[in-house]
Amino acid sequence: MDDEMTNKAAAARLKSEGWSILETTGFMHLIGPLWERRVDGQYEFALATEDKHHNRRGMVQGGVMMTFADRTCGMTARYTSGKEFMATVQLDTHFVEAGQIGDILISRPRVVRSTRSLIFMSTEVTVDDRCIVMANGVFKILKGPR
């Protein structure tokens, strides 16, 4: 199956499961499309991996998975706090298993703790029911866009 057919099949599957495409710009637009949905009040995000996401071994590039974890944790921190501007202070990432091109990565971030200036987040990036990445991040609440 070629890349275009694989991408269409992944998009059809995600749409049928209640996912919608998330508007992105800049760097995230190059990685995406990113998908989003809410299940039982919790945010979930998906990324259907494509050939553009491969590393030299033909697996999903670790940086793609780190970026996905960072963005989804940051977005969830923003959504749940109601604060518009945040910056990643720290992101600890553990690669548990390799991701295969064609996998649909799922991130279900959760707030671990929130203070007036910091939000501590955690997520597991999974494929089906297998955890492939664990990440913990700290996000600084900013006053404005800079």
Short mmCIF file of N, CA and C in Angstrom, two decimals:
data_model
loop_
_atom_site.label_atom_id
_atom_site.label_comp_id
_atom_site.label_asym_id
_atom_site.label_seq_id
_atom_site.Cartn_x
_atom_site.Cartn_y
_atom_site.Cartn_z
N MET A 1 0.85 -1.18 0.00
CA MET A 1 0.00 0.00 0.00
C MET A 1 0.90 1.24 0.00
N ASP A 2 0.61 2.21 -0.87
CA ASP A 2 1.45 3.40 -0.91
C ASP A 2 1.08 4.37 0.21
N ASP A 3 1.95 5.40 0.38
CA ASP A 3 1.78 6.35 1.49
C ASP A 3 0.42 7.05 1.46
N GLU A 4 -0.02 7.46 0.26
CA GLU A 4 -1.29 8.20 0.18
C GLU A 4 -2.46 7.33 0.63
N MET A 5 -2.47 6.07 0.23
CA MET A 5 -3.55 5.17 0.64
C MET A 5 -3.49 4.89 2.14
N THR A 6 -2.26 4.74 2.67
CA THR A 6 -2.09 4.52 4.11
C THR A 6 -2.60 5.72 4.89
N ASN A 7 -2.24 6.93 4.43
CA ASN A 7 -2.67 8.16 5.10
C ASN A 7 -4.20 8.29 5.08
N LYS A 8 -4.82 7.96 3.95
CA LYS A 8 -6.28 8.05 3.84
C LYS A 8 -6.95 7.03 4.77
N ALA A 9 -6.38 5.84 4.85
CA ALA A 9 -6.94 4.81 5.74
C ALA A 9 -6.83 5.24 7.20
N ALA A 10 -5.69 5.81 7.58
CA ALA A 10 -5.51 6.29 8.96
C ALA A 10 -6.49 7.41 9.26
N ALA A 11 -6.64 8.35 8.33
CA ALA A 11 -7.57 9.47 8.53
C ALA A 11 -9.00 8.97 8.66
N ALA A 12 -9.39 8.01 7.83
CA ALA A 12 -10.75 7.46 7.91
C ALA A 12 -10.97 6.77 9.24
N ARG A 13 -9.98 6.02 9.71
CA ARG A 13 -10.10 5.34 11.00
C ARG A 13 -10.26 6.36 12.14
N LEU A 14 -9.40 7.39 12.14
CA LEU A 14 -9.45 8.39 13.20
C LEU A 14 -10.80 9.13 13.19
N LYS A 15 -11.27 9.53 12.02
CA LYS A 15 -12.56 10.21 11.93
C LYS A 15 -13.69 9.33 12.46
N SER A 16 -13.65 8.04 12.12
CA SER A 16 -14.71 7.12 12.57
C SER A 16 -14.69 6.91 14.08
N GLU A 17 -13.54 7.17 14.70
CA GLU A 17 -13.40 7.02 16.15
C GLU A 17 -13.60 8.33 16.90
N GLY A 18 -14.08 9.36 16.19
CA GLY A 18 -14.42 10.62 16.84
C GLY A 18 -13.30 11.64 16.92
N TRP A 19 -12.22 11.44 16.21
CA TRP A 19 -11.11 12.39 16.21
C TRP A 19 -11.38 13.50 15.19
N SER A 20 -10.84 14.70 15.45
CA SER A 20 -10.88 15.78 14.47
C SER A 20 -9.49 16.39 14.35
N ILE A 21 -9.20 16.91 13.18
CA ILE A 21 -7.88 17.51 12.94
C ILE A 21 -7.76 18.80 13.72
N LEU A 22 -6.63 18.97 14.35
CA LEU A 22 -6.30 20.16 15.14
C LEU A 22 -5.55 21.14 14.24
N GLU A 23 -5.96 22.38 14.24
CA GLU A 23 -5.27 23.39 13.44
C GLU A 23 -3.86 23.61 14.01
N THR A 24 -2.86 23.59 13.14
CA THR A 24 -1.48 23.80 13.56
C THR A 24 -0.81 24.78 12.61
N THR A 25 0.28 25.37 13.09
CA THR A 25 1.09 26.26 12.27
C THR A 25 2.55 25.94 12.55
N GLY A 26 3.43 26.54 11.77
CA GLY A 26 4.86 26.43 12.01
C GLY A 26 5.36 24.99 12.01
N PHE A 27 6.25 24.69 12.94
CA PHE A 27 6.89 23.39 13.03
C PHE A 27 5.88 22.25 13.18
N MET A 28 4.88 22.46 13.99
CA MET A 28 3.88 21.41 14.21
C MET A 28 3.12 21.08 12.92
N HIS A 29 2.97 22.07 12.06
CA HIS A 29 2.29 21.83 10.78
C HIS A 29 3.12 20.87 9.91
N LEU A 30 4.44 20.94 10.03
CA LEU A 30 5.32 20.04 9.28
C LEU A 30 5.21 18.60 9.77
N ILE A 31 4.97 18.41 11.05
CA ILE A 31 4.90 17.08 11.65
C ILE A 31 3.52 16.45 11.45
N GLY A 32 2.48 17.28 11.51
CA GLY A 32 1.11 16.78 11.52
C GLY A 32 0.64 16.22 10.22
N PRO A 33 -0.66 15.99 10.14
CA PRO A 33 -1.69 16.59 10.99
C PRO A 33 -1.79 15.92 12.37
N LEU A 34 -2.13 16.76 13.35
CA LEU A 34 -2.42 16.27 14.70
C LEU A 34 -3.94 16.14 14.83
N TRP A 35 -4.35 15.14 15.57
CA TRP A 35 -5.77 14.87 15.79
C TRP A 35 -6.07 15.01 17.27
N GLU A 36 -7.32 15.38 17.59
CA GLU A 36 -7.72 15.62 18.98
C GLU A 36 -9.14 15.11 19.20
N ARG A 37 -9.39 14.67 20.43
CA ARG A 37 -10.75 14.35 20.87
C ARG A 37 -10.77 14.39 22.39
N ARG A 38 -12.00 14.44 22.94
CA ARG A 38 -12.19 14.35 24.39
C ARG A 38 -12.98 13.09 24.68
N VAL A 39 -12.48 12.34 25.67
CA VAL A 39 -13.15 11.12 26.11
C VAL A 39 -13.31 11.23 27.62
N ASP A 40 -14.55 11.17 28.08
CA ASP A 40 -14.84 11.31 29.51
C ASP A 40 -14.18 12.55 30.10
N GLY A 41 -14.20 13.65 29.34
CA GLY A 41 -13.65 14.92 29.82
C GLY A 41 -12.14 15.04 29.73
N GLN A 42 -11.47 14.00 29.26
CA GLN A 42 -10.00 14.02 29.16
C GLN A 42 -9.58 14.24 27.70
N TYR A 43 -8.53 15.03 27.51
CA TYR A 43 -8.01 15.28 26.17
C TYR A 43 -7.14 14.13 25.71
N GLU A 44 -7.30 13.78 24.43
CA GLU A 44 -6.48 12.77 23.79
C GLU A 44 -6.02 13.33 22.45
N PHE A 45 -4.83 12.94 22.05
CA PHE A 45 -4.25 13.42 20.81
C PHE A 45 -3.69 12.24 20.02
N ALA A 46 -3.72 12.36 18.70
CA ALA A 46 -3.21 11.29 17.84
C ALA A 46 -2.33 11.87 16.75
N LEU A 47 -1.36 11.06 16.34
CA LEU A 47 -0.50 11.38 15.20
C LEU A 47 -0.34 10.09 14.40
N ALA A 48 -0.82 10.11 13.16
CA ALA A 48 -0.64 8.97 12.26
C ALA A 48 0.73 9.11 11.61
N THR A 49 1.64 8.21 11.93
CA THR A 49 3.00 8.34 11.42
C THR A 49 3.07 7.98 9.94
N GLU A 50 3.93 8.72 9.26
CA GLU A 50 4.10 8.58 7.82
C GLU A 50 5.58 8.43 7.52
N ASP A 51 5.91 8.21 6.25
CA ASP A 51 7.30 8.06 5.85
C ASP A 51 8.14 9.27 6.25
N LYS A 52 7.55 10.47 6.24
CA LYS A 52 8.30 11.68 6.60
C LYS A 52 8.78 11.65 8.05
N HIS A 53 8.27 10.75 8.87
CA HIS A 53 8.64 10.65 10.28
C HIS A 53 9.76 9.65 10.56
N HIS A 54 10.35 9.05 9.53
CA HIS A 54 11.31 7.96 9.76
C HIS A 54 12.72 8.46 10.11
N ASN A 55 13.42 7.60 10.85
CA ASN A 55 14.83 7.84 11.13
C ASN A 55 15.66 6.97 10.16
N ARG A 56 16.97 6.90 10.37
CA ARG A 56 17.83 6.15 9.45
C ARG A 56 17.55 4.64 9.48
N ARG A 57 16.96 4.17 10.56
CA ARG A 57 16.63 2.74 10.67
C ARG A 57 15.24 2.42 10.12
N GLY A 58 14.51 3.46 9.67
CA GLY A 58 13.18 3.24 9.13
C GLY A 58 12.09 3.21 10.19
N MET A 59 12.43 3.57 11.42
CA MET A 59 11.47 3.61 12.52
C MET A 59 11.05 5.07 12.73
N VAL A 60 10.07 5.31 13.62
CA VAL A 60 9.66 6.68 13.91
C VAL A 60 10.79 7.39 14.65
N GLN A 61 11.19 8.53 14.14
CA GLN A 61 12.26 9.34 14.73
C GLN A 61 11.91 9.72 16.17
N GLY A 62 12.86 9.55 17.07
CA GLY A 62 12.63 9.89 18.48
C GLY A 62 12.22 11.34 18.68
N GLY A 63 12.78 12.23 17.89
CA GLY A 63 12.43 13.64 18.02
C GLY A 63 10.97 13.92 17.68
N VAL A 64 10.41 13.14 16.78
CA VAL A 64 8.98 13.28 16.45
C VAL A 64 8.15 12.90 17.68
N MET A 65 8.54 11.79 18.33
CA MET A 65 7.78 11.34 19.50
C MET A 65 7.94 12.32 20.66
N MET A 66 9.14 12.89 20.83
CA MET A 66 9.34 13.89 21.88
C MET A 66 8.52 15.14 21.61
N THR A 67 8.52 15.58 20.36
CA THR A 67 7.74 16.77 19.98
C THR A 67 6.25 16.53 20.22
N PHE A 68 5.78 15.35 19.85
CA PHE A 68 4.37 14.99 20.05
C PHE A 68 4.03 15.02 21.55
N ALA A 69 4.86 14.43 22.38
CA ALA A 69 4.62 14.42 23.83
C ALA A 69 4.65 15.85 24.40
N ASP A 70 5.64 16.63 23.97
CA ASP A 70 5.77 18.01 24.44
C ASP A 70 4.54 18.84 24.07
N ARG A 71 4.14 18.78 22.82
CA ARG A 71 3.01 19.59 22.37
C ARG A 71 1.72 19.17 23.05
N THR A 72 1.49 17.86 23.18
CA THR A 72 0.22 17.42 23.75
C THR A 72 0.15 17.72 25.24
N CYS A 73 1.27 17.61 25.94
CA CYS A 73 1.28 17.99 27.36
C CYS A 73 1.07 19.49 27.51
N GLY A 74 1.74 20.29 26.69
CA GLY A 74 1.59 21.73 26.75
C GLY A 74 0.18 22.19 26.43
N MET A 75 -0.43 21.57 25.43
CA MET A 75 -1.80 21.94 25.07
C MET A 75 -2.77 21.58 26.19
N THR A 76 -2.59 20.42 26.77
CA THR A 76 -3.48 20.01 27.86
C THR A 76 -3.29 20.92 29.07
N ALA A 77 -2.05 21.31 29.36
CA ALA A 77 -1.80 22.26 30.45
C ALA A 77 -2.53 23.58 30.17
N ARG A 78 -2.46 24.02 28.94
CA ARG A 78 -3.13 25.27 28.55
C ARG A 78 -4.64 25.14 28.66
N TYR A 79 -5.18 24.06 28.12
CA TYR A 79 -6.63 23.85 28.15
C TYR A 79 -7.16 23.78 29.59
N THR A 80 -6.49 23.01 30.43
CA THR A 80 -7.02 22.78 31.78
C THR A 80 -6.81 23.98 32.70
N SER A 81 -5.76 24.76 32.44
CA SER A 81 -5.49 25.92 33.31
C SER A 81 -6.22 27.18 32.85
N GLY A 82 -6.58 27.22 31.57
CA GLY A 82 -7.19 28.43 31.03
C GLY A 82 -6.17 29.52 30.73
N LYS A 83 -4.90 29.20 30.88
CA LYS A 83 -3.82 30.17 30.60
C LYS A 83 -3.37 30.00 29.15
N GLU A 84 -3.28 31.12 28.43
CA GLU A 84 -3.01 31.04 27.00
C GLU A 84 -1.54 30.80 26.65
N PHE A 85 -0.63 31.35 27.44
CA PHE A 85 0.78 31.31 27.07
C PHE A 85 1.59 30.47 28.05
N MET A 86 2.34 29.52 27.50
CA MET A 86 3.18 28.64 28.32
C MET A 86 4.48 28.36 27.58
N ALA A 87 5.46 27.94 28.35
CA ALA A 87 6.73 27.51 27.77
C ALA A 87 7.17 26.24 28.49
N THR A 88 7.76 25.34 27.73
CA THR A 88 8.29 24.12 28.32
C THR A 88 9.55 24.47 29.09
N VAL A 89 9.58 24.11 30.37
CA VAL A 89 10.76 24.32 31.20
C VAL A 89 11.62 23.07 31.19
N GLN A 90 10.96 21.92 31.22
CA GLN A 90 11.67 20.65 31.26
C GLN A 90 10.79 19.57 30.65
N LEU A 91 11.42 18.65 29.92
CA LEU A 91 10.70 17.50 29.39
C LEU A 91 11.62 16.29 29.50
N ASP A 92 11.23 15.34 30.34
CA ASP A 92 11.97 14.09 30.49
C ASP A 92 11.25 13.03 29.67
N THR A 93 12.00 12.37 28.79
CA THR A 93 11.40 11.41 27.88
C THR A 93 12.11 10.07 28.00
N HIS A 94 11.31 9.02 28.07
CA HIS A 94 11.85 7.66 28.13
C HIS A 94 11.28 6.89 26.95
N PHE A 95 12.18 6.38 26.10
CA PHE A 95 11.77 5.59 24.95
C PHE A 95 11.68 4.13 25.39
N VAL A 96 10.48 3.61 25.40
CA VAL A 96 10.21 2.26 25.90
C VAL A 96 10.29 1.23 24.77
N GLU A 97 9.81 1.62 23.61
CA GLU A 97 9.75 0.71 22.47
C GLU A 97 9.79 1.55 21.19
N ALA A 98 10.24 0.97 20.10
CA ALA A 98 10.30 1.69 18.84
C ALA A 98 8.90 1.85 18.24
N GLY A 99 8.70 2.96 17.56
CA GLY A 99 7.47 3.17 16.80
C GLY A 99 7.71 2.82 15.35
N GLN A 100 6.74 2.18 14.73
CA GLN A 100 6.83 1.78 13.33
C GLN A 100 6.13 2.82 12.46
N ILE A 101 6.68 3.07 11.29
CA ILE A 101 6.00 3.95 10.34
C ILE A 101 4.65 3.31 10.00
N GLY A 102 3.60 4.11 10.06
CA GLY A 102 2.24 3.62 9.86
C GLY A 102 1.48 3.48 11.17
N ASP A 103 2.20 3.47 12.30
CA ASP A 103 1.55 3.43 13.61
C ASP A 103 0.77 4.72 13.85
N ILE A 104 -0.31 4.62 14.59
CA ILE A 104 -1.02 5.80 15.07
C ILE A 104 -0.64 5.98 16.53
N LEU A 105 0.09 7.06 16.81
CA LEU A 105 0.52 7.37 18.17
C LEU A 105 -0.61 8.08 18.90
N ILE A 106 -0.85 7.69 20.14
CA ILE A 106 -1.88 8.32 20.96
C ILE A 106 -1.23 8.85 22.23
N SER A 107 -1.56 10.09 22.60
CA SER A 107 -1.09 10.70 23.84
C SER A 107 -2.31 11.10 24.66
N ARG A 108 -2.30 10.71 25.95
CA ARG A 108 -3.37 11.07 26.88
C ARG A 108 -2.75 11.80 28.07
N PRO A 109 -2.40 13.07 27.90
CA PRO A 109 -1.73 13.81 28.97
C PRO A 109 -2.63 14.05 30.18
N ARG A 110 -1.97 14.18 31.33
CA ARG A 110 -2.72 14.49 32.55
C ARG A 110 -1.91 15.46 33.39
N VAL A 111 -2.63 16.30 34.11
CA VAL A 111 -1.99 17.24 35.03
C VAL A 111 -1.63 16.48 36.30
N VAL A 112 -0.36 16.56 36.68
CA VAL A 112 0.10 15.93 37.92
C VAL A 112 -0.05 16.90 39.08
N ARG A 113 0.34 18.15 38.83
CA ARG A 113 0.23 19.20 39.86
C ARG A 113 0.25 20.55 39.17
N SER A 114 -0.43 21.50 39.76
CA SER A 114 -0.48 22.84 39.20
C SER A 114 -0.25 23.84 40.32
N THR A 115 0.64 24.81 40.07
CA THR A 115 0.86 25.91 41.01
C THR A 115 0.50 27.21 40.29
N ARG A 116 0.75 28.34 40.93
CA ARG A 116 0.44 29.61 40.27
C ARG A 116 1.30 29.86 39.04
N SER A 117 2.51 29.29 39.01
CA SER A 117 3.41 29.59 37.90
C SER A 117 3.86 28.37 37.09
N LEU A 118 3.64 27.17 37.61
CA LEU A 118 4.10 25.96 36.92
C LEU A 118 3.00 24.91 36.85
N ILE A 119 3.02 24.14 35.77
CA ILE A 119 2.11 23.00 35.65
C ILE A 119 2.96 21.78 35.33
N PHE A 120 2.80 20.75 36.13
CA PHE A 120 3.54 19.50 35.97
C PHE A 120 2.63 18.52 35.23
N MET A 121 3.14 17.95 34.14
CA MET A 121 2.35 17.08 33.27
C MET A 121 3.01 15.72 33.10
N SER A 122 2.20 14.75 32.72
CA SER A 122 2.69 13.42 32.42
C SER A 122 1.88 12.84 31.27
N THR A 123 2.53 12.05 30.42
CA THR A 123 1.81 11.33 29.38
C THR A 123 2.53 10.05 29.02
N GLU A 124 1.77 9.13 28.50
CA GLU A 124 2.32 7.95 27.84
C GLU A 124 1.87 8.02 26.40
N VAL A 125 2.81 7.81 25.49
CA VAL A 125 2.47 7.73 24.08
C VAL A 125 2.34 6.24 23.79
N THR A 126 1.18 5.87 23.27
CA THR A 126 0.90 4.46 23.04
C THR A 126 0.59 4.19 21.57
N VAL A 127 0.76 2.93 21.20
CA VAL A 127 0.31 2.40 19.92
C VAL A 127 -0.53 1.19 20.28
N ASP A 128 -1.80 1.23 19.92
CA ASP A 128 -2.75 0.23 20.40
C ASP A 128 -2.69 0.26 21.93
N ASP A 129 -2.37 -0.81 22.59
CA ASP A 129 -2.26 -0.78 24.05
C ASP A 129 -0.82 -0.84 24.54
N ARG A 130 0.14 -0.68 23.64
CA ARG A 130 1.56 -0.73 23.99
C ARG A 130 2.11 0.67 24.26
N CYS A 131 2.75 0.85 25.40
CA CYS A 131 3.42 2.12 25.70
C CYS A 131 4.75 2.13 24.96
N ILE A 132 4.97 3.19 24.15
CA ILE A 132 6.25 3.29 23.47
C ILE A 132 7.11 4.44 24.00
N VAL A 133 6.46 5.44 24.62
CA VAL A 133 7.18 6.59 25.19
C VAL A 133 6.48 7.01 26.47
N MET A 134 7.27 7.33 27.48
CA MET A 134 6.75 7.97 28.70
C MET A 134 7.42 9.33 28.80
N ALA A 135 6.65 10.36 29.14
CA ALA A 135 7.22 11.71 29.24
C ALA A 135 6.59 12.45 30.42
N ASN A 136 7.42 13.24 31.08
CA ASN A 136 6.99 14.12 32.16
C ASN A 136 7.52 15.50 31.83
N GLY A 137 6.67 16.50 31.97
CA GLY A 137 7.10 17.84 31.63
C GLY A 137 6.67 18.87 32.66
N VAL A 138 7.41 19.98 32.67
CA VAL A 138 7.09 21.12 33.52
C VAL A 138 6.89 22.30 32.58
N PHE A 139 5.76 22.99 32.74
CA PHE A 139 5.39 24.09 31.87
C PHE A 139 5.20 25.36 32.68
N LYS A 140 5.87 26.42 32.26
CA LYS A 140 5.82 27.72 32.93
C LYS A 140 4.69 28.54 32.34
N ILE A 141 3.84 29.07 33.23
CA ILE A 141 2.76 29.96 32.79
C ILE A 141 3.38 31.34 32.55
N LEU A 142 3.17 31.86 31.35
CA LEU A 142 3.73 33.16 30.96
C LEU A 142 2.65 34.24 30.97
N LYS A 143 3.08 35.48 31.08
CA LYS A 143 2.14 36.61 31.09
C LYS A 143 1.67 36.99 29.69
N GLY A 144 2.49 36.74 28.68
CA GLY A 144 2.13 37.14 27.33
C GLY A 144 2.84 36.28 26.30
N PRO A 145 2.74 36.67 25.03
CA PRO A 145 3.27 35.81 23.96
C PRO A 145 4.78 35.67 23.94
N ARG A 146 5.51 36.53 24.60
CA ARG A 146 6.98 36.41 24.57
C ARG A 146 7.42 35.79 25.82
#
